[in-house]
Amino acid sequence: MGNIIAAIAVLGALGALFGLILSVASKIFEVKKDPREEAILSHLAGANCGGCGYPGCGGCAAAILAGNAPVTACAPAGPDNAAAIAEIMGMAAPTGERQVAFVRCNGGEAAKKRFEYVGVHDCLSATKVAAGPLDCRFGCLGFGSCVNACQFGAMSIGPNGTAVVDPEKCTNCGACMKACPRGLITSVPASKKVHVACANLDKGKAAMSVCGNSCIGCGLCEKECKKDAIHVVNDVAVIDYDKCVGCKLCTKVCPRDAILPKATAEEKEKYKAIKKAQAEKATAAKKAAEEAAPQA
């Protein structure tokens, strides 16, 4: 009995000794953590969405503290939290308008199919089968990889079969952009409402043959814009958001409904009537000026 008590005492003493050694070692070899890291972490979204490109919010906070990521690295956190992080880092608050995701495709049911895909309901998987079921190599496949990637409920498949973004819910985290195998999703200023919903770089006839809503690079939008805010680049219209004022004239002259918001038939007819009246007035004025001019 005495031996058992002695053994227990020895083990207890050794445990206490090793505990003391570990405690001292932890203090000696303790890695000092910058308290700013926890402060930064408290201003991140906490979704661990990976949109910043780092392993979770903890990795993002560490990268910001190390100067390897900007204070705006966490898009879901928003501008107020970015400003708070900038203050923690002793930097000026970032400026700039909030950005949201936009899908550069409005093809959907208007896009022609080469075959009916039956397989894993995933865009990347669909592209592995003969480069995808669509004739348009730039079109949205509509299988929802971006929807599954979005942790904020901002992505959905619209009525016409293409992905759409809810700008009120979008945090511009970038997860949907990474999930899209065709690179159709980009960032646009949240306040802007006019967008080119096409990414087809083929020339007019080729683009027209694969989708009823494709931009054909006709240039009517470019000619109509009074602010020089839209140009045809590589056979597809591109908007300069710094110049765009949202007048929507480009949407009314686009023959392919490739520019959103889509103008109704009534809006287009009304605009044509206005343009016709303006042309007739200009012609009449020119004729009157010629008649009033003194004969040589």
PDB file of C-alpha atoms in Angstrom:
ATOM      1  CA  MET A   1       0.000   0.000   0.000  1.00  0.00           C
ATOM      2  CA  GLY A   2       2.872   2.300   0.876  1.00  0.00           C
ATOM      3  CA  ASN A   3       4.499   1.624  -2.509  1.00  0.00           C
ATOM      4  CA  ILE A   4       1.322   2.636  -4.334  1.00  0.00           C
ATOM      5  CA  ILE A   5       1.065   5.889  -2.386  1.00  0.00           C
ATOM      6  CA  ALA A   6       4.746   6.598  -3.076  1.00  0.00           C
ATOM      7  CA  ALA A   7       4.283   5.934  -6.798  1.00  0.00           C
ATOM      8  CA  ILE A   8       1.265   8.236  -6.938  1.00  0.00           C
ATOM      9  CA  ALA A   9       3.216  10.921  -5.108  1.00  0.00           C
ATOM     10  CA  VAL A  10       6.171  10.573  -7.476  1.00  0.00           C
ATOM     11  CA  LEU A  11       3.898  10.771 -10.534  1.00  0.00           C
ATOM     12  CA  GLY A  12       2.140  13.789  -9.082  1.00  0.00           C
ATOM     13  CA  ALA A  13       5.443  15.495  -8.406  1.00  0.00           C
ATOM     14  CA  LEU A  14       6.682  14.731 -11.932  1.00  0.00           C
ATOM     15  CA  GLY A  15       3.433  16.049 -13.398  1.00  0.00           C
ATOM     16  CA  ALA A  16       3.741  19.253 -11.443  1.00  0.00           C
ATOM     17  CA  LEU A  17       7.384  19.594 -12.478  1.00  0.00           C
ATOM     18  CA  PHE A  18       6.679  19.028 -16.159  1.00  0.00           C
ATOM     19  CA  GLY A  19       3.731  21.407 -15.959  1.00  0.00           C
ATOM     20  CA  LEU A  20       5.974  24.052 -14.488  1.00  0.00           C
ATOM     21  CA  ILE A  21       8.591  23.451 -17.188  1.00  0.00           C
ATOM     22  CA  LEU A  22       5.957  23.735 -19.943  1.00  0.00           C
ATOM     23  CA  SER A  23       4.576  26.890 -18.377  1.00  0.00           C
ATOM     24  CA  VAL A  24       8.018  28.500 -18.241  1.00  0.00           C
ATOM     25  CA  ALA A  25       8.787  27.339 -21.803  1.00  0.00           C
ATOM     26  CA  SER A  26       5.547  28.799 -23.109  1.00  0.00           C
ATOM     27  CA  LYS A  27       6.489  32.155 -21.635  1.00  0.00           C
ATOM     28  CA  ILE A  28      10.042  31.990 -22.953  1.00  0.00           C
ATOM     29  CA  PHE A  29       9.077  30.902 -26.456  1.00  0.00           C
ATOM     30  CA  GLU A  30       5.825  32.818 -26.631  1.00  0.00           C
ATOM     31  CA  VAL A  31       5.249  34.488 -29.993  1.00  0.00           C
ATOM     32  CA  LYS A  32       4.052  37.979 -29.286  1.00  0.00           C
ATOM     33  CA  LYS A  33       0.883  38.726 -31.283  1.00  0.00           C
ATOM     34  CA  ASP A  34       0.242  42.226 -32.457  1.00  0.00           C
ATOM     35  CA  PRO A  35      -3.039  43.318 -30.831  1.00  0.00           C
ATOM     36  CA  ARG A  36      -3.892  45.134 -34.051  1.00  0.00           C
ATOM     37  CA  GLU A  37      -4.466  41.783 -35.747  1.00  0.00           C
ATOM     38  CA  GLU A  38      -7.399  40.988 -33.476  1.00  0.00           C
ATOM     39  CA  ALA A  39      -8.699  44.529 -33.926  1.00  0.00           C
ATOM     40  CA  ILE A  40      -8.544  44.148 -37.705  1.00  0.00           C
ATOM     41  CA  LEU A  41     -10.210  40.738 -37.509  1.00  0.00           C
ATOM     42  CA  SER A  42     -13.112  42.252 -35.592  1.00  0.00           C
ATOM     43  CA  HIS A  43     -13.834  44.508 -38.590  1.00  0.00           C
ATOM     44  CA  LEU A  44     -13.860  41.725 -41.187  1.00  0.00           C
ATOM     45  CA  ALA A  45     -17.055  40.057 -42.388  1.00  0.00           C
ATOM     46  CA  GLY A  46     -16.417  36.783 -40.566  1.00  0.00           C
ATOM     47  CA  ALA A  47     -17.791  34.745 -43.468  1.00  0.00           C
ATOM     48  CA  ASN A  48     -14.464  33.060 -44.295  1.00  0.00           C
ATOM     49  CA  CYS A  49     -15.605  33.207 -47.926  1.00  0.00           C
ATOM     50  CA  GLY A  50     -12.083  33.268 -49.363  1.00  0.00           C
ATOM     51  CA  GLY A  51     -12.954  36.103 -51.722  1.00  0.00           C
ATOM     52  CA  CYS A  52      -9.916  38.035 -50.524  1.00  0.00           C
ATOM     53  CA  GLY A  53      -7.626  35.237 -51.667  1.00  0.00           C
ATOM     54  CA  TYR A  54      -6.462  34.333 -48.167  1.00  0.00           C
ATOM     55  CA  PRO A  55      -7.318  31.313 -45.981  1.00  0.00           C
ATOM     56  CA  GLY A  56     -10.237  32.728 -44.043  1.00  0.00           C
ATOM     57  CA  CYS A  57     -10.661  36.012 -42.216  1.00  0.00           C
ATOM     58  CA  GLY A  58      -7.728  35.269 -39.908  1.00  0.00           C
ATOM     59  CA  GLY A  59      -5.406  34.952 -42.893  1.00  0.00           C
ATOM     60  CA  CYS A  60      -6.800  38.167 -44.342  1.00  0.00           C
ATOM     61  CA  ALA A  61      -6.227  40.064 -41.092  1.00  0.00           C
ATOM     62  CA  ALA A  62      -2.639  38.820 -40.909  1.00  0.00           C
ATOM     63  CA  ALA A  63      -2.025  39.823 -44.542  1.00  0.00           C
ATOM     64  CA  ILE A  64      -3.413  43.316 -43.966  1.00  0.00           C
ATOM     65  CA  LEU A  65      -1.245  43.750 -40.874  1.00  0.00           C
ATOM     66  CA  ALA A  66       1.828  42.561 -42.786  1.00  0.00           C
ATOM     67  CA  GLY A  67       1.113  45.004 -45.581  1.00  0.00           C
ATOM     68  CA  ASN A  68       0.501  42.210 -48.093  1.00  0.00           C
ATOM     69  CA  ALA A  69      -3.163  43.088 -48.568  1.00  0.00           C
ATOM     70  CA  PRO A  70      -4.984  46.432 -48.764  1.00  0.00           C
ATOM     71  CA  VAL A  71      -7.334  47.574 -46.016  1.00  0.00           C
ATOM     72  CA  THR A  72     -10.148  46.987 -48.507  1.00  0.00           C
ATOM     73  CA  ALA A  73      -9.200  43.318 -48.996  1.00  0.00           C
ATOM     74  CA  CYS A  74     -12.446  42.156 -47.378  1.00  0.00           C
ATOM     75  CA  ALA A  75     -15.083  43.462 -49.785  1.00  0.00           C
ATOM     76  CA  PRO A  76     -18.030  42.066 -47.759  1.00  0.00           C
ATOM     77  CA  ALA A  77     -16.958  44.140 -44.746  1.00  0.00           C
ATOM     78  CA  GLY A  78     -17.898  47.311 -46.594  1.00  0.00           C
ATOM     79  CA  PRO A  79     -16.410  50.821 -46.681  1.00  0.00           C
ATOM     80  CA  ASP A  80     -17.094  51.662 -43.016  1.00  0.00           C
ATOM     81  CA  ASN A  81     -15.083  48.695 -41.773  1.00  0.00           C
ATOM     82  CA  ALA A  82     -12.361  49.388 -44.338  1.00  0.00           C
ATOM     83  CA  ALA A  83     -12.109  52.908 -42.908  1.00  0.00           C
ATOM     84  CA  ALA A  84     -11.875  51.472 -39.383  1.00  0.00           C
ATOM     85  CA  ILE A  85      -9.108  49.095 -40.465  1.00  0.00           C
ATOM     86  CA  ALA A  86      -7.268  51.985 -42.104  1.00  0.00           C
ATOM     87  CA  GLU A  87      -7.435  53.871 -38.804  1.00  0.00           C
ATOM     88  CA  ILE A  88      -6.005  50.847 -36.957  1.00  0.00           C
ATOM     89  CA  MET A  89      -3.182  50.721 -39.484  1.00  0.00           C
ATOM     90  CA  GLY A  90      -2.590  54.467 -39.201  1.00  0.00           C
ATOM     91  CA  MET A  91      -3.597  55.081 -42.798  1.00  0.00           C
ATOM     92  CA  ALA A  92      -6.026  57.395 -44.543  1.00  0.00           C
ATOM     93  CA  ALA A  93      -9.491  56.004 -45.094  1.00  0.00           C
ATOM     94  CA  PRO A  94      -9.934  54.579 -48.617  1.00  0.00           C
ATOM     95  CA  THR A  95     -12.197  56.396 -51.059  1.00  0.00           C
ATOM     96  CA  GLY A  96     -14.181  55.167 -54.033  1.00  0.00           C
ATOM     97  CA  GLU A  97     -17.659  53.994 -54.875  1.00  0.00           C
ATOM     98  CA  ARG A  98     -18.987  50.621 -53.762  1.00  0.00           C
ATOM     99  CA  GLN A  99     -18.624  47.979 -56.443  1.00  0.00           C
ATOM    100  CA  VAL A 100     -20.935  45.070 -57.195  1.00  0.00           C
ATOM    101  CA  ALA A 101     -20.728  42.059 -59.474  1.00  0.00           C
ATOM    102  CA  PHE A 102     -22.346  42.019 -62.916  1.00  0.00           C
ATOM    103  CA  VAL A 103     -22.799  39.109 -65.320  1.00  0.00           C
ATOM    104  CA  ARG A 104     -21.830  40.095 -68.871  1.00  0.00           C
ATOM    105  CA  CYS A 105     -24.378  37.866 -70.557  1.00  0.00           C
ATOM    106  CA  ASN A 106     -28.081  38.057 -71.296  1.00  0.00           C
ATOM    107  CA  GLY A 107     -28.211  35.141 -73.691  1.00  0.00           C
ATOM    108  CA  GLY A 108     -29.962  32.338 -71.864  1.00  0.00           C
ATOM    109  CA  GLU A 109     -32.849  31.042 -73.944  1.00  0.00           C
ATOM    110  CA  ALA A 110     -31.745  33.270 -76.832  1.00  0.00           C
ATOM    111  CA  ALA A 111     -28.417  31.423 -77.054  1.00  0.00           C
ATOM    112  CA  LYS A 112     -28.311  28.483 -79.442  1.00  0.00           C
ATOM    113  CA  LYS A 113     -27.335  25.052 -78.159  1.00  0.00           C
ATOM    114  CA  ARG A 114     -25.203  22.449 -79.887  1.00  0.00           C
ATOM    115  CA  PHE A 115     -26.451  19.671 -77.652  1.00  0.00           C
ATOM    116  CA  GLU A 116     -28.398  19.047 -74.452  1.00  0.00           C
ATOM    117  CA  TYR A 117     -25.993  18.612 -71.574  1.00  0.00           C
ATOM    118  CA  VAL A 118     -26.806  15.868 -69.079  1.00  0.00           C
ATOM    119  CA  GLY A 119     -24.306  15.592 -66.275  1.00  0.00           C
ATOM    120  CA  VAL A 120     -23.018  17.227 -63.121  1.00  0.00           C
ATOM    121  CA  HIS A 121     -24.973  20.450 -62.627  1.00  0.00           C
ATOM    122  CA  ASP A 122     -21.883  22.642 -62.630  1.00  0.00           C
ATOM    123  CA  CYS A 123     -20.565  25.132 -65.185  1.00  0.00           C
ATOM    124  CA  LEU A 124     -16.967  23.910 -65.098  1.00  0.00           C
ATOM    125  CA  SER A 125     -18.079  20.295 -65.545  1.00  0.00           C
ATOM    126  CA  ALA A 126     -20.240  21.333 -68.493  1.00  0.00           C
ATOM    127  CA  THR A 127     -17.267  22.990 -70.233  1.00  0.00           C
ATOM    128  CA  LYS A 128     -15.363  19.693 -70.041  1.00  0.00           C
ATOM    129  CA  VAL A 129     -17.888  18.099 -72.414  1.00  0.00           C
ATOM    130  CA  ALA A 130     -17.012  19.320 -75.912  1.00  0.00           C
ATOM    131  CA  ALA A 131     -16.331  22.837 -74.537  1.00  0.00           C
ATOM    132  CA  GLY A 132     -19.910  23.189 -73.306  1.00  0.00           C
ATOM    133  CA  PRO A 133     -23.399  22.879 -74.804  1.00  0.00           C
ATOM    134  CA  LEU A 134     -23.693  26.436 -76.170  1.00  0.00           C
ATOM    135  CA  ASP A 135     -22.755  27.554 -79.666  1.00  0.00           C
ATOM    136  CA  CYS A 136     -21.574  30.804 -78.047  1.00  0.00           C
ATOM    137  CA  ARG A 137     -18.211  30.182 -76.454  1.00  0.00           C
ATOM    138  CA  PHE A 138     -18.647  33.333 -74.363  1.00  0.00           C
ATOM    139  CA  GLY A 139     -22.153  32.640 -73.045  1.00  0.00           C
ATOM    140  CA  CYS A 140     -23.366  31.955 -69.507  1.00  0.00           C
ATOM    141  CA  LEU A 141     -23.967  28.216 -69.122  1.00  0.00           C
ATOM    142  CA  GLY A 142     -26.560  28.751 -66.410  1.00  0.00           C
ATOM    143  CA  PHE A 143     -25.698  25.785 -64.189  1.00  0.00           C
ATOM    144  CA  GLY A 144     -25.185  27.984 -61.139  1.00  0.00           C
ATOM    145  CA  SER A 145     -21.564  27.557 -60.109  1.00  0.00           C
ATOM    146  CA  CYS A 146     -21.564  31.252 -59.208  1.00  0.00           C
ATOM    147  CA  VAL A 147     -24.800  30.815 -57.245  1.00  0.00           C
ATOM    148  CA  ASN A 148     -23.234  28.027 -55.188  1.00  0.00           C
ATOM    149  CA  ALA A 149     -20.091  30.075 -54.606  1.00  0.00           C
ATOM    150  CA  CYS A 150     -21.938  33.142 -53.297  1.00  0.00           C
ATOM    151  CA  GLN A 151     -22.348  33.052 -49.507  1.00  0.00           C
ATOM    152  CA  PHE A 152     -24.489  36.183 -49.410  1.00  0.00           C
ATOM    153  CA  GLY A 153     -27.479  35.076 -51.476  1.00  0.00           C
ATOM    154  CA  ALA A 154     -26.737  37.667 -54.142  1.00  0.00           C
ATOM    155  CA  MET A 155     -26.603  35.330 -57.146  1.00  0.00           C
ATOM    156  CA  SER A 156     -29.428  33.478 -58.841  1.00  0.00           C
ATOM    157  CA  ILE A 157     -30.358  32.027 -62.209  1.00  0.00           C
ATOM    158  CA  GLY A 158     -32.780  34.400 -63.879  1.00  0.00           C
ATOM    159  CA  PRO A 159     -35.961  33.553 -65.819  1.00  0.00           C
ATOM    160  CA  ASN A 160     -34.089  33.428 -69.127  1.00  0.00           C
ATOM    161  CA  GLY A 161     -31.500  30.948 -67.815  1.00  0.00           C
ATOM    162  CA  THR A 162     -28.519  33.238 -67.170  1.00  0.00           C
ATOM    163  CA  ALA A 163     -27.008  34.204 -63.837  1.00  0.00           C
ATOM    164  CA  VAL A 164     -28.054  37.545 -62.368  1.00  0.00           C
ATOM    165  CA  VAL A 165     -26.844  39.595 -59.411  1.00  0.00           C
ATOM    166  CA  ASP A 166     -28.874  41.241 -56.676  1.00  0.00           C
ATOM    167  CA  PRO A 167     -26.843  44.454 -56.166  1.00  0.00           C
ATOM    168  CA  GLU A 168     -28.460  45.068 -52.773  1.00  0.00           C
ATOM    169  CA  LYS A 169     -27.058  41.809 -51.407  1.00  0.00           C
ATOM    170  CA  CYS A 170     -23.790  41.731 -53.356  1.00  0.00           C
ATOM    171  CA  THR A 171     -20.616  42.455 -51.372  1.00  0.00           C
ATOM    172  CA  ASN A 172     -18.273  42.124 -54.375  1.00  0.00           C
ATOM    173  CA  CYS A 173     -16.318  39.432 -52.542  1.00  0.00           C
ATOM    174  CA  GLY A 174     -15.223  37.968 -55.877  1.00  0.00           C
ATOM    175  CA  ALA A 175     -16.243  34.367 -55.161  1.00  0.00           C
ATOM    176  CA  CYS A 176     -18.657  34.274 -58.114  1.00  0.00           C
ATOM    177  CA  MET A 177     -15.989  35.678 -60.432  1.00  0.00           C
ATOM    178  CA  LYS A 178     -13.602  32.881 -59.500  1.00  0.00           C
ATOM    179  CA  ALA A 179     -16.335  30.264 -59.914  1.00  0.00           C
ATOM    180  CA  CYS A 180     -17.293  31.314 -63.458  1.00  0.00           C
ATOM    181  CA  PRO A 181     -15.193  29.222 -65.895  1.00  0.00           C
ATOM    182  CA  ARG A 182     -15.825  31.710 -68.697  1.00  0.00           C
ATOM    183  CA  GLY A 183     -14.842  34.853 -66.800  1.00  0.00           C
ATOM    184  CA  LEU A 184     -18.177  36.539 -67.461  1.00  0.00           C
ATOM    185  CA  ILE A 185     -18.558  38.245 -64.094  1.00  0.00           C
ATOM    186  CA  THR A 186     -16.953  41.604 -63.462  1.00  0.00           C
ATOM    187  CA  SER A 187     -17.200  44.493 -60.980  1.00  0.00           C
ATOM    188  CA  VAL A 188     -19.214  47.620 -61.777  1.00  0.00           C
ATOM    189  CA  PRO A 189     -20.060  50.742 -59.744  1.00  0.00           C
ATOM    190  CA  ALA A 190     -23.178  50.097 -57.645  1.00  0.00           C
ATOM    191  CA  SER A 191     -24.791  53.394 -58.692  1.00  0.00           C
ATOM    192  CA  LYS A 192     -24.609  52.626 -62.413  1.00  0.00           C
ATOM    193  CA  LYS A 193     -27.659  50.975 -63.958  1.00  0.00           C
ATOM    194  CA  VAL A 194     -26.736  50.729 -67.657  1.00  0.00           C
ATOM    195  CA  HIS A 195     -24.572  47.737 -68.584  1.00  0.00           C
ATOM    196  CA  VAL A 196     -23.540  45.814 -71.680  1.00  0.00           C
ATOM    197  CA  ALA A 197     -24.751  42.269 -71.043  1.00  0.00           C
ATOM    198  CA  CYS A 198     -22.543  40.554 -73.594  1.00  0.00           C
ATOM    199  CA  ALA A 199     -18.935  39.415 -73.721  1.00  0.00           C
ATOM    200  CA  ASN A 200     -18.908  37.934 -77.235  1.00  0.00           C
ATOM    201  CA  LEU A 201     -15.749  38.983 -79.051  1.00  0.00           C
ATOM    202  CA  ASP A 202     -16.756  37.461 -82.380  1.00  0.00           C
ATOM    203  CA  LYS A 203     -17.531  39.721 -85.316  1.00  0.00           C
ATOM    204  CA  GLY A 204     -21.122  40.729 -86.045  1.00  0.00           C
ATOM    205  CA  LYS A 205     -22.309  37.871 -88.275  1.00  0.00           C
ATOM    206  CA  ALA A 206     -20.638  35.197 -86.169  1.00  0.00           C
ATOM    207  CA  ALA A 207     -22.013  36.669 -82.929  1.00  0.00           C
ATOM    208  CA  MET A 208     -25.485  36.994 -84.433  1.00  0.00           C
ATOM    209  CA  SER A 209     -25.501  33.350 -85.523  1.00  0.00           C
ATOM    210  CA  VAL A 210     -25.066  31.988 -81.984  1.00  0.00           C
ATOM    211  CA  CYS A 211     -27.300  34.254 -79.881  1.00  0.00           C
ATOM    212  CA  GLY A 212     -30.337  36.447 -80.364  1.00  0.00           C
ATOM    213  CA  ASN A 213     -29.150  38.915 -77.697  1.00  0.00           C
ATOM    214  CA  SER A 214     -25.488  39.191 -78.665  1.00  0.00           C
ATOM    215  CA  CYS A 215     -23.719  42.475 -79.303  1.00  0.00           C
ATOM    216  CA  ILE A 216     -22.717  42.634 -82.970  1.00  0.00           C
ATOM    217  CA  GLY A 217     -20.438  45.652 -82.699  1.00  0.00           C
ATOM    218  CA  CYS A 218     -22.649  47.760 -84.976  1.00  0.00           C
ATOM    219  CA  GLY A 219     -21.657  50.979 -83.221  1.00  0.00           C
ATOM    220  CA  LEU A 220     -25.146  52.516 -83.047  1.00  0.00           C
ATOM    221  CA  CYS A 221     -24.792  52.934 -79.281  1.00  0.00           C
ATOM    222  CA  GLU A 222     -21.437  54.655 -79.750  1.00  0.00           C
ATOM    223  CA  LYS A 223     -22.887  57.093 -82.294  1.00  0.00           C
ATOM    224  CA  GLU A 224     -25.929  57.866 -80.152  1.00  0.00           C
ATOM    225  CA  CYS A 225     -24.138  58.493 -76.846  1.00  0.00           C
ATOM    226  CA  LYS A 226     -23.825  62.227 -76.142  1.00  0.00           C
ATOM    227  CA  LYS A 227     -21.229  61.712 -73.411  1.00  0.00           C
ATOM    228  CA  ASP A 228     -18.712  59.577 -75.331  1.00  0.00           C
ATOM    229  CA  ALA A 229     -19.308  56.890 -72.684  1.00  0.00           C
ATOM    230  CA  ILE A 230     -19.659  53.780 -74.841  1.00  0.00           C
ATOM    231  CA  HIS A 231     -17.347  52.406 -77.538  1.00  0.00           C
ATOM    232  CA  VAL A 232     -17.011  49.219 -79.521  1.00  0.00           C
ATOM    233  CA  VAL A 233     -13.816  47.487 -78.447  1.00  0.00           C
ATOM    234  CA  ASN A 234     -12.824  44.126 -79.961  1.00  0.00           C
ATOM    235  CA  ASP A 235     -16.272  43.874 -81.596  1.00  0.00           C
ATOM    236  CA  VAL A 236     -18.253  44.331 -78.386  1.00  0.00           C
ATOM    237  CA  ALA A 237     -19.606  47.497 -76.754  1.00  0.00           C
ATOM    238  CA  VAL A 238     -17.848  48.666 -73.572  1.00  0.00           C
ATOM    239  CA  ILE A 239     -19.098  51.350 -71.177  1.00  0.00           C
ATOM    240  CA  ASP A 240     -16.849  53.955 -69.582  1.00  0.00           C
ATOM    241  CA  TYR A 241     -18.580  54.290 -66.212  1.00  0.00           C
ATOM    242  CA  ASP A 242     -16.720  57.492 -65.397  1.00  0.00           C
ATOM    243  CA  LYS A 243     -18.548  59.174 -68.280  1.00  0.00           C
ATOM    244  CA  CYS A 244     -21.892  57.345 -68.290  1.00  0.00           C
ATOM    245  CA  VAL A 245     -24.786  59.395 -66.908  1.00  0.00           C
ATOM    246  CA  GLY A 246     -27.414  56.681 -67.254  1.00  0.00           C
ATOM    247  CA  CYS A 247     -29.468  58.413 -69.972  1.00  0.00           C
ATOM    248  CA  LYS A 248     -30.238  54.993 -71.544  1.00  0.00           C
ATOM    249  CA  LEU A 249     -30.122  56.311 -75.110  1.00  0.00           C
ATOM    250  CA  CYS A 250     -27.830  53.410 -75.999  1.00  0.00           C
ATOM    251  CA  THR A 251     -30.442  50.899 -74.828  1.00  0.00           C
ATOM    252  CA  LYS A 252     -33.037  52.431 -77.159  1.00  0.00           C
ATOM    253  CA  VAL A 253     -30.936  52.135 -80.302  1.00  0.00           C
ATOM    254  CA  CYS A 254     -29.391  48.717 -79.650  1.00  0.00           C
ATOM    255  CA  PRO A 255     -30.960  46.354 -82.223  1.00  0.00           C
ATOM    256  CA  ARG A 256     -29.996  43.279 -80.194  1.00  0.00           C
ATOM    257  CA  ASP A 257     -31.122  44.214 -76.670  1.00  0.00           C
ATOM    258  CA  ALA A 258     -27.561  43.608 -75.539  1.00  0.00           C
ATOM    259  CA  ILE A 259     -27.558  46.658 -73.274  1.00  0.00           C
ATOM    260  CA  LEU A 260     -29.483  46.591 -70.006  1.00  0.00           C
ATOM    261  CA  PRO A 261     -31.975  47.682 -68.866  1.00  0.00           C
ATOM    262  CA  LYS A 262     -33.688  46.389 -71.987  1.00  0.00           C
ATOM    263  CA  ALA A 263     -35.791  49.078 -73.651  1.00  0.00           C
ATOM    264  CA  THR A 264     -39.383  48.159 -74.401  1.00  0.00           C
ATOM    265  CA  ALA A 265     -40.779  48.188 -77.940  1.00  0.00           C
ATOM    266  CA  GLU A 266     -42.836  51.246 -77.038  1.00  0.00           C
ATOM    267  CA  GLU A 267     -39.776  53.109 -75.754  1.00  0.00           C
ATOM    268  CA  LYS A 268     -37.886  52.315 -78.941  1.00  0.00           C
ATOM    269  CA  GLU A 269     -40.728  53.442 -81.195  1.00  0.00           C
ATOM    270  CA  LYS A 270     -41.179  56.653 -79.238  1.00  0.00           C
ATOM    271  CA  TYR A 271     -37.462  57.399 -79.489  1.00  0.00           C
ATOM    272  CA  LYS A 272     -37.500  56.717 -83.243  1.00  0.00           C
ATOM    273  CA  ALA A 273     -40.383  59.168 -83.610  1.00  0.00           C
ATOM    274  CA  ILE A 274     -38.466  61.815 -81.661  1.00  0.00           C
ATOM    275  CA  LYS A 275     -35.370  61.302 -83.823  1.00  0.00           C
ATOM    276  CA  LYS A 276     -37.461  61.495 -86.995  1.00  0.00           C
ATOM    277  CA  ALA A 277     -39.099  64.740 -85.874  1.00  0.00           C
ATOM    278  CA  GLN A 278     -35.700  66.211 -85.020  1.00  0.00           C
ATOM    279  CA  ALA A 279     -34.332  65.237 -88.437  1.00  0.00           C
ATOM    280  CA  GLU A 280     -37.324  66.751 -90.241  1.00  0.00           C
ATOM    281  CA  LYS A 281     -36.990  69.962 -88.233  1.00  0.00           C
ATOM    282  CA  ALA A 282     -33.282  70.170 -89.035  1.00  0.00           C
ATOM    283  CA  THR A 283     -33.972  69.583 -92.737  1.00  0.00           C
ATOM    284  CA  ALA A 284     -36.677  72.275 -92.778  1.00  0.00           C
ATOM    285  CA  ALA A 285     -34.401  74.751 -91.039  1.00  0.00           C
ATOM    286  CA  LYS A 286     -31.604  74.064 -93.517  1.00  0.00           C
ATOM    287  CA  LYS A 287     -33.950  74.541 -96.464  1.00  0.00           C
ATOM    288  CA  ALA A 288     -35.296  77.791 -95.022  1.00  0.00           C
ATOM    289  CA  ALA A 289     -31.765  79.095 -94.507  1.00  0.00           C
ATOM    290  CA  GLU A 290     -30.842  78.243 -98.092  1.00  0.00           C
ATOM    291  CA  GLU A 291     -33.929  79.993 -99.445  1.00  0.00           C
ATOM    292  CA  ALA A 292     -33.267  83.085 -97.335  1.00  0.00           C
ATOM    293  CA  ALA A 293     -29.663  83.342 -98.438  1.00  0.00           C
ATOM    294  CA  PRO A 294     -29.016  86.106-101.022  1.00  0.00           C
ATOM    295  CA  GLN A 295     -28.506  84.886-104.546  1.00  0.00           C
ATOM    296  CA  ALA A 296     -25.000  85.323-105.859  1.00  0.00           C
TER     297      ALA A 296
END
